[in-house]
Tab-separated table of C-alpha atoms in Angstrom:
chain	number	residue	atom	x	y	z
H	1290	UNK	CA	19.136	71.803	30.618
H	1291	UNK	CA	18.146	68.239	29.847
H	1292	UNK	CA	15.322	68.404	32.443
H	1293	UNK	CA	13.997	71.642	30.968
H	1294	UNK	CA	13.986	70.100	27.491
H	1295	UNK	CA	12.047	67.019	28.700
H	1296	UNK	CA	9.546	69.227	30.540
H	1297	UNK	CA	8.964	71.295	27.394
H	1298	UNK	CA	8.397	68.163	25.317
H	1299	UNK	CA	5.812	66.899	27.837
H	1300	UNK	CA	3.919	70.215	27.718
H	1301	UNK	CA	3.896	70.215	23.902
H	1302	UNK	CA	2.742	66.590	23.906
H	1303	UNK	CA	-0.092	67.437	26.317
H	1304	UNK	CA	-1.203	70.374	24.186
H	1305	UNK	CA	-1.046	68.177	21.095
H	1306	UNK	CA	-3.167	65.429	22.704
H	1307	UNK	CA	-5.694	67.970	23.946
H	1308	UNK	CA	-6.030	69.299	20.441
H	1309	UNK	CA	-6.691	65.807	19.101
H	1310	UNK	CA	-9.365	65.006	21.716
H	1311	UNK	CA	-12.963	64.927	20.546
H	1312	UNK	CA	-14.560	68.295	21.209
H	1313	UNK	CA	-18.214	67.890	22.240
H	1314	UNK	CA	-19.593	71.398	21.949
H	1315	UNK	CA	-23.219	71.600	23.012
H	1316	UNK	CA	-24.509	72.544	19.549
H	1317	UNK	CA	-22.769	69.496	18.035
H	1318	UNK	CA	-24.429	66.856	20.230
H	1319	UNK	CA	-27.887	65.761	21.348
H	1320	UNK	CA	-28.102	65.330	25.116
H	1321	UNK	CA	-30.227	62.355	26.171
H	1322	UNK	CA	-31.960	63.273	29.440
H	1323	UNK	CA	-34.335	60.320	29.875
H	1324	UNK	CA	-34.624	56.830	28.400
H	1325	UNK	CA	-37.701	54.607	28.233
H	1326	UNK	CA	-37.591	50.859	27.595
H	1327	UNK	CA	-40.613	48.874	26.347
H	1328	UNK	CA	-41.080	45.443	24.838
H	1329	UNK	CA	-40.706	45.827	21.072
H	1330	UNK	CA	-43.412	44.770	18.636
H	1331	UNK	CA	-40.975	43.321	16.077
H	1332	UNK	CA	-37.753	43.077	18.063
H	1333	UNK	CA	-36.866	42.533	21.715
H	1334	UNK	CA	-36.712	46.101	22.991
H	1335	UNK	CA	-38.040	49.500	21.999
H	1336	UNK	CA	-35.989	52.400	23.313
H	1337	UNK	CA	-37.441	55.914	23.499
H	1338	UNK	CA	-34.979	58.720	24.143
H	1339	UNK	CA	-35.752	62.265	25.262
H	1340	UNK	CA	-33.064	64.295	23.498
H	1341	UNK	CA	-32.280	67.943	24.145
H	1342	UNK	CA	-30.472	69.836	21.396
H	1343	UNK	CA	-28.914	73.209	22.130
H	1344	UNK	CA	-28.610	75.792	19.328
H	1345	UNK	CA	-25.829	78.315	18.735
H	1346	UNK	CA	-27.784	80.954	20.685
H	1347	UNK	CA	-28.215	78.490	23.587
H	1348	UNK	CA	-31.898	77.977	22.750
H	1349	UNK	CA	-32.895	74.332	23.223
H	1350	UNK	CA	-35.353	71.991	21.534
H	1351	UNK	CA	-36.521	68.602	22.756
H	1352	UNK	CA	-37.059	65.575	20.510
H	1353	UNK	CA	-38.599	62.209	21.378
H	1354	UNK	CA	-37.012	59.459	19.265
H	1355	UNK	CA	-37.795	55.730	19.348
H	1356	UNK	CA	-36.186	52.668	17.785
H	1357	UNK	CA	-36.445	48.884	18.090
H	1358	UNK	CA	-33.627	46.364	18.108
H	1359	UNK	CA	-32.474	43.168	19.777
H	1360	UNK	CA	-30.168	45.138	22.076
H	1361	UNK	CA	-30.242	48.513	23.815
H	1362	UNK	CA	-26.942	49.481	22.175
H	1363	UNK	CA	-28.507	48.647	18.806
H	1364	UNK	CA	-31.447	50.950	19.487
H	1365	UNK	CA	-28.938	53.659	20.414
H	1366	UNK	CA	-27.286	53.328	17.028
H	1367	UNK	CA	-30.638	53.470	15.231
H	1368	UNK	CA	-31.611	56.614	17.155
H	1369	UNK	CA	-28.295	58.159	16.102
H	1370	UNK	CA	-29.208	57.490	12.450
H	1371	UNK	CA	-32.264	59.736	12.873
H	1372	UNK	CA	-30.581	62.810	14.315
H	1373	UNK	CA	-28.333	65.495	12.850
H	1374	UNK	CA	-26.232	65.634	16.025
H	1375	UNK	CA	-24.422	62.826	17.760
H	1376	UNK	CA	-26.441	61.458	20.672
H	1377	UNK	CA	-24.593	61.283	24.006
H	1378	UNK	CA	-25.862	59.765	27.256
H	1379	UNK	CA	-23.789	61.682	29.788
H	1380	UNK	CA	-26.820	63.742	30.894
H	1381	UNK	CA	-29.232	60.803	31.418
H	1382	UNK	CA	-31.095	61.352	34.677
H	1383	UNK	CA	-33.711	58.659	34.616
H	1384	UNK	CA	-34.755	55.357	33.046
H	1385	UNK	CA	-38.370	54.234	32.641
H	1386	UNK	CA	-39.442	50.624	32.214
H	1387	UNK	CA	-42.743	49.766	30.582
H	1388	UNK	CA	-44.919	47.507	32.737
H	1389	UNK	CA	-44.749	44.426	30.496
H	1390	UNK	CA	-40.981	44.698	30.122
H	1391	UNK	CA	-40.644	45.029	33.919
H	1392	UNK	CA	-42.671	41.827	34.364
H	1393	UNK	CA	-40.331	40.044	31.953
H	1394	UNK	CA	-37.248	41.265	33.847
H	1395	UNK	CA	-35.000	44.327	34.153
H	1396	UNK	CA	-31.805	42.557	35.258
H	1397	UNK	CA	-30.167	42.775	31.836
H	1398	UNK	CA	-30.798	46.552	31.695
H	1399	UNK	CA	-29.350	47.104	35.181
H	1400	UNK	CA	-26.257	45.150	34.207
H	1401	UNK	CA	-25.862	47.022	30.905
H	1402	UNK	CA	-26.227	50.445	32.543
H	1403	UNK	CA	-23.639	49.596	35.205
H	1404	UNK	CA	-21.153	48.730	32.455
H	1405	UNK	CA	-21.706	52.052	30.674
H	1406	UNK	CA	-19.197	54.574	32.122
H	1407	UNK	CA	-21.180	57.530	30.759
H	1408	UNK	CA	-24.264	56.678	32.861
H	1409	UNK	CA	-24.221	57.823	36.492
H	1410	UNK	CA	-25.260	55.357	39.191
H	1411	UNK	CA	-27.303	58.218	40.688
H	1412	UNK	CA	-29.965	58.168	37.952
H	1413	UNK	CA	-33.487	57.194	39.018
H	1414	UNK	CA	-35.207	54.039	37.799
H	1415	UNK	CA	-38.984	53.751	37.681
H	1416	UNK	CA	-41.780	51.666	36.189
H	1417	UNK	CA	-44.524	53.170	34.030
H	1418	UNK	CA	-48.159	52.070	34.163
H	1419	UNK	CA	-48.623	50.721	30.641
H	1420	UNK	CA	-45.817	51.682	28.237
H	1421	UNK	CA	-43.059	54.277	28.587
H	1422	UNK	CA	-43.168	55.598	25.005
H	1423	UNK	CA	-46.733	57.104	25.090
H	1424	UNK	CA	-45.922	58.881	28.371
H	1425	UNK	CA	-42.814	60.455	26.829
H	1426	UNK	CA	-44.399	61.288	23.449
H	1427	UNK	CA	-47.507	63.003	24.822
H	1428	UNK	CA	-47.585	66.766	24.204
H	1429	UNK	CA	-48.104	68.235	27.685
H	1430	UNK	CA	-49.405	71.797	27.706
H	1431	UNK	CA	-47.404	72.849	30.771
H	1432	UNK	CA	-44.378	70.558	30.638
H	1433	UNK	CA	-41.721	71.906	28.243
H	1434	UNK	CA	-39.323	68.968	28.741
H	1435	UNK	CA	-40.739	65.677	29.941
H	1436	UNK	CA	-37.305	64.222	30.773
H	1437	UNK	CA	-36.377	66.992	33.185
H	1438	UNK	CA	-39.909	67.024	34.628
H	1439	UNK	CA	-39.955	63.303	35.509
H	1440	UNK	CA	-36.480	63.556	37.021
H	1441	UNK	CA	-37.553	66.450	39.271
H	1442	UNK	CA	-40.808	64.674	40.168
H	1443	UNK	CA	-38.906	61.634	41.422
H	1444	UNK	CA	-36.077	63.609	43.022
H	1445	UNK	CA	-38.227	65.870	45.187
H	1446	UNK	CA	-40.462	63.038	46.419
H	1447	UNK	CA	-37.488	60.789	47.203
H	1448	UNK	CA	-35.453	63.529	48.894
H	1449	UNK	CA	-38.483	64.551	50.992
H	1450	UNK	CA	-38.894	60.877	52.004
H	1451	UNK	CA	-42.340	60.607	50.444
H	1452	UNK	CA	-41.269	57.744	48.156
H	1453	UNK	CA	-38.810	54.830	48.173
H	1454	UNK	CA	-35.481	55.768	46.639
H	1455	UNK	CA	-34.541	54.121	43.341
H	1456	UNK	CA	-31.123	55.254	42.171
H	1457	UNK	CA	-29.285	52.841	39.900
H	1458	UNK	CA	-26.782	52.250	42.717
H	1459	UNK	CA	-29.527	51.302	45.227
H	1460	UNK	CA	-31.493	49.157	42.789
H	1461	UNK	CA	-28.344	47.320	41.678
H	1462	UNK	CA	-27.406	46.682	45.316
H	1463	UNK	CA	-30.810	45.111	46.032
H	1464	UNK	CA	-30.682	43.144	42.783
H	1465	UNK	CA	-27.261	41.615	43.367
H	1466	UNK	CA	-27.631	41.020	47.142
H	1467	UNK	CA	-28.915	37.574	48.096
H	1468	UNK	CA	-31.881	38.062	50.437
H	1469	UNK	CA	-33.052	41.453	49.146
H	1470	UNK	CA	-35.488	42.419	46.404
H	1471	UNK	CA	-36.175	45.609	44.491
H	1472	UNK	CA	-38.966	48.131	45.214
H	1473	UNK	CA	-39.128	51.172	42.905
H	1474	UNK	CA	-41.707	53.897	42.148
H	1475	UNK	CA	-44.416	53.588	39.494
H	1476	UNK	CA	-45.496	56.633	37.488
H	1477	UNK	CA	-48.412	57.197	35.127
H	1478	UNK	CA	-49.797	59.862	32.833
H	1479	UNK	CA	-52.922	61.457	34.273
H	1480	UNK	CA	-54.350	63.758	31.574
H	1481	UNK	CA	-51.904	66.695	31.410
H	1482	UNK	CA	-49.895	65.532	34.405
H	1483	UNK	CA	-47.408	62.806	35.245
H	1484	UNK	CA	-47.743	61.501	38.791
H	1485	UNK	CA	-46.301	58.824	41.053
H	1486	UNK	CA	-48.994	56.172	41.393
H	1487	UNK	CA	-47.473	53.329	43.392
H	1488	UNK	CA	-44.558	51.015	44.075
H	1489	UNK	CA	-43.433	48.071	41.946
H	1490	UNK	CA	-42.224	44.957	43.795
H	1491	UNK	CA	-39.745	42.568	42.188
H	1492	UNK	CA	-38.768	38.950	42.697
H	1493	UNK	CA	-35.122	39.105	41.653
H	1494	UNK	CA	-35.415	41.043	38.355
H	1495	UNK	CA	-39.109	40.454	37.568
H	1496	UNK	CA	-41.942	42.724	38.649
H	1497	UNK	CA	-44.398	40.566	40.581
H	1498	UNK	CA	-46.674	42.980	42.436
H	1499	UNK	CA	-47.647	46.555	43.230
H	1500	UNK	CA	-48.439	48.597	46.309
H	1501	UNK	CA	-50.286	51.895	46.496
H	1502	UNK	CA	-48.380	55.180	46.651
H	1503	UNK	CA	-49.586	55.600	50.262
H	1504	UNK	CA	-47.881	52.320	51.179
H	1505	UNK	CA	-44.499	53.893	50.434
H	1506	UNK	CA	-44.476	55.079	54.064
H	1507	UNK	CA	-44.776	51.522	55.405
H	1508	UNK	CA	-42.214	50.178	52.941
H	1509	UNK	CA	-39.725	52.856	53.984
H	1510	UNK	CA	-40.445	52.238	57.687
H	1511	UNK	CA	-39.317	48.650	57.260
H	1512	UNK	CA	-36.383	49.445	54.981
H	1513	UNK	CA	-34.570	52.340	56.630
H	1514	UNK	CA	-34.627	55.042	59.291
H	1515	UNK	CA	-36.519	58.251	58.576
H	1516	UNK	CA	-34.796	61.552	59.210
H	1517	UNK	CA	-37.677	63.723	58.091
H	1518	UNK	CA	-40.901	63.210	56.232
H	1519	UNK	CA	-44.612	63.680	56.455
H	1520	UNK	CA	-47.361	61.131	56.370
H	1521	UNK	CA	-51.080	60.754	56.873
H	1522	UNK	CA	-52.643	57.694	58.461
H	1523	UNK	CA	-56.273	56.810	59.044
H	1524	UNK	CA	-57.323	55.208	62.339
H	1525	UNK	CA	-60.579	53.285	62.480
H	1526	UNK	CA	-63.112	54.507	65.024
H	1527	UNK	CA	-63.226	51.073	66.660
H	1528	UNK	CA	-59.540	51.407	67.546
H	1529	UNK	CA	-60.119	54.674	69.447
H	1530	UNK	CA	-61.197	54.612	73.095
H	1531	UNK	CA	-64.552	56.282	73.709
H	1532	UNK	CA	-62.960	58.686	76.206
H	1533	UNK	CA	-60.891	60.230	73.398
H	1534	UNK	CA	-63.812	61.510	71.350
H	1535	UNK	CA	-67.134	62.937	72.490
H	1536	UNK	CA	-69.014	60.996	69.780
H	1537	UNK	CA	-68.278	57.783	67.911
H	1538	UNK	CA	-66.789	58.245	64.411
H	1539	UNK	CA	-65.971	55.805	61.611
H	1540	UNK	CA	-62.352	56.965	61.333
H	1541	UNK	CA	-60.002	59.888	61.893
H	1542	UNK	CA	-57.109	61.183	59.766
H	1543	UNK	CA	-53.805	62.189	61.375
H	1544	UNK	CA	-50.865	63.940	59.661
H	1545	UNK	CA	-47.336	63.658	61.162
H	1546	UNK	CA	-44.414	65.980	60.548
H	1547	UNK	CA	-41.505	65.585	61.020
H	1548	UNK	CA	-40.821	61.878	61.560
H	1549	UNK	CA	-37.705	60.319	63.015
H	1550	UNK	CA	-37.437	56.570	63.339
H	1551	UNK	CA	-35.002	53.891	64.431
H	1552	UNK	CA	-35.446	50.295	63.372
H	1553	UNK	CA	-34.057	47.078	64.827
H	1554	UNK	CA	-34.421	43.642	63.286
H	1555	UNK	CA	-33.733	40.434	65.196
H	1556	UNK	CA	-33.904	36.817	64.118
H	1557	UNK	CA	-35.498	35.246	67.219
H	1558	UNK	CA	-35.971	31.727	65.868
H	1559	UNK	CA	-33.614	30.501	63.110
H	1560	UNK	CA	-35.272	27.081	63.001
H	1561	UNK	CA	-38.881	28.196	62.569
H	1562	UNK	CA	-37.792	31.456	60.913
H	1563	UNK	CA	-39.305	34.135	63.096
H	1564	UNK	CA	-38.184	37.789	63.098
H	1565	UNK	CA	-38.868	40.682	65.455
H	1566	UNK	CA	-38.961	44.167	63.922
H	1567	UNK	CA	-38.988	46.987	66.478
H	1568	UNK	CA	-39.561	50.526	65.223
H	1569	UNK	CA	-39.164	53.534	67.486
H	1570	UNK	CA	-40.796	56.647	66.100
H	1571	UNK	CA	-40.998	60.288	67.119
H	1572	UNK	CA	-43.388	62.610	65.328
H	1573	UNK	CA	-45.194	65.876	65.664
H	1574	UNK	CA	-48.864	65.900	64.787
H	1575	UNK	CA	-49.707	68.602	62.260
H	1576	UNK	CA	-53.390	67.918	61.852
H	1577	UNK	CA	-56.142	65.717	63.241
H	1578	UNK	CA	-59.411	65.541	61.380
H	1579	UNK	CA	-61.313	65.387	64.665
H	1580	UNK	CA	-61.189	67.661	67.674
H	1581	UNK	CA	-58.881	65.811	70.085
H	1582	UNK	CA	-56.991	67.777	72.701
H	1583	UNK	CA	-53.567	66.166	72.450
H	1584	UNK	CA	-52.217	68.740	74.881
H	1585	UNK	CA	-53.612	66.578	77.692
H	1586	UNK	CA	-51.154	63.829	78.642
H	1587	UNK	CA	-53.856	61.174	78.996
H	1588	UNK	CA	-55.270	61.911	75.539
H	1589	UNK	CA	-51.797	61.864	74.014
H	1590	UNK	CA	-51.089	58.461	75.564
H	1591	UNK	CA	-54.363	56.984	74.279
H	1592	UNK	CA	-53.691	58.379	70.825
H	1593	UNK	CA	-50.149	56.967	70.799
H	1594	UNK	CA	-51.512	53.487	71.547
H	1595	UNK	CA	-54.064	53.765	68.743
H	1596	UNK	CA	-51.354	54.917	66.317
H	1597	UNK	CA	-49.061	52.040	67.397
H	1598	UNK	CA	-51.825	49.545	66.695
H	1599	UNK	CA	-52.558	51.040	63.286
H	1600	UNK	CA	-48.920	51.197	62.204
H	1601	UNK	CA	-48.243	47.607	63.318
H	1602	UNK	CA	-51.302	46.446	61.380
H	1603	UNK	CA	-50.324	48.296	58.191
H	1604	UNK	CA	-46.673	47.164	58.228
H	1605	UNK	CA	-47.886	43.614	58.837
H	1606	UNK	CA	-50.224	43.895	55.853
H	1607	UNK	CA	-47.390	45.093	53.574
H	1608	UNK	CA	-45.111	42.253	54.723
H	1609	UNK	CA	-47.871	39.675	54.194
H	1610	UNK	CA	-48.439	40.954	50.657
H	1611	UNK	CA	-44.716	40.955	49.838
H	1612	UNK	CA	-44.545	37.337	51.071
H	1613	UNK	CA	-47.545	36.443	48.924
H	1614	UNK	CA	-45.892	37.777	45.748
H	1615	UNK	CA	-42.404	36.581	46.751
H	1616	UNK	CA	-40.606	39.926	47.060
H	1617	UNK	CA	-38.376	40.460	50.111
H	1618	UNK	CA	-38.386	44.263	49.997
H	1619	UNK	CA	-37.284	44.555	53.664
H	1620	UNK	CA	-34.172	42.448	53.074
H	1621	UNK	CA	-34.942	39.930	55.820
H	1622	UNK	CA	-32.929	37.342	53.907
H	1623	UNK	CA	-29.865	39.558	54.203
H	1624	UNK	CA	-30.342	39.668	58.013
H	1625	UNK	CA	-30.744	35.894	58.031
H	1626	UNK	CA	-27.577	35.426	55.987
H	1627	UNK	CA	-25.591	37.767	58.283
H	1628	UNK	CA	-26.464	35.924	61.532
H	1629	UNK	CA	-26.765	32.283	60.441
H	1630	UNK	CA	-23.334	30.823	59.803
H	1631	UNK	CA	-22.841	28.559	56.823
H	1632	UNK	CA	-26.395	29.202	55.636
H	1633	UNK	CA	-25.257	28.874	51.983
H	1634	UNK	CA	-28.258	30.986	51.138
H	1635	UNK	CA	-29.268	31.295	47.498
H	1636	UNK	CA	-32.066	33.367	45.988
H	1637	UNK	CA	-34.074	30.230	45.229
H	1638	UNK	CA	-33.626	28.815	48.741
H	1639	UNK	CA	-34.522	32.107	50.428
H	1640	UNK	CA	-37.696	32.647	48.421
H	1641	UNK	CA	-38.849	29.179	49.461
H	1642	UNK	CA	-38.225	30.076	53.117
H	1643	UNK	CA	-39.486	33.665	52.856
H	1644	UNK	CA	-43.115	32.890	52.021
H	1645	UNK	CA	-43.658	31.009	55.323
H	1646	UNK	CA	-41.626	33.000	57.858
H	1647	UNK	CA	-43.235	34.901	60.747
H	1648	UNK	CA	-42.606	38.553	61.503
H	1649	UNK	CA	-43.596	40.244	64.772
H	1650	UNK	CA	-44.010	44.024	64.476
H	1651	UNK	CA	-43.612	46.294	67.483
H	1652	UNK	CA	-44.000	50.070	67.040
H	1653	UNK	CA	-43.195	52.528	69.826
H	1654	UNK	CA	-44.705	55.844	68.749
H	1655	UNK	CA	-43.992	58.997	70.768
H	1656	UNK	CA	-45.942	62.156	70.174
H	1657	UNK	CA	-43.691	65.196	70.220
H	1658	UNK	CA	-45.500	68.341	71.205
H	1659	UNK	CA	-44.989	71.322	68.950
H	1660	UNK	CA	-42.262	73.577	70.304
H	1661	UNK	CA	-40.752	70.900	72.551
H	1662	UNK	CA	-39.403	69.026	69.519
H	1663	UNK	CA	-37.993	72.125	67.910
């Protein structure tokens, strides 16, 4: 009897607590779907929030609200002062950093977001060419909600392995790991469209350089293994043997799909700091902008050698640029730290070493004939 009484009290207590909990019905809150951070004109940071408000008939409206303050939490409070509904951040799917703010440093924002339990570590981070606010405030004829649109733009390109991934979890890992630096997408407004325009490279938390959107393929090749993907490369005519083409051309374009790669990194000389990066790649050629019969084994072999040479050259170029700007986007410092005992590696020490190290690239490309691969 005593047990039954205690059980009943617990149930009543649970019902009572549930009744006291804050009820966040959709029509009573504003759902923030995207946040942009820029340098403020009067105060440290300007926050622009894309807020979706759902009516009683489930119709939704989107508002773009900005505020300046010394802190991001302060801007959140000021944005709340300008809305009829309470703003909540549980539906945030992306964060944009204006270019000047990114150059000053995004470390504080990464740290603040990680401490906020309402923000998922799966949201995407990106840099905007220029400022974030004008991109979010622009009235696009064919984009009903800019927050959802930018999220889908990033998601589909990252999931299809066309762009480096930039979830909060991944960016924070690179930021806090000694011997790794951040590389995240750049977007820009192009008339009535928003498009991915490149990759931002960071030295610790500060943006120090950019690569083209096409270079995403070479960045990803050095960072991780592909499981799918599609890419186009251009091979100079001088790198093609004369037996492969009936007439000399300036260049040819080749499109691969799908791509599977395996990467190995080895520190071959800890004293002089020399790394070997070996990349094994299998791909099916979808299109060649010149008439080459790749069905013949000899032609396929010659083409594979030309592709190897091109890929090694392009990866080498990307590494040389990242060394020039001081951004270890391939995480070579992390490899160094894992194999050299008692290295006592710090960010400052590694960036001094990183700019002068040597990297040998070896690509082993195998052409998979259509049908055989499948």
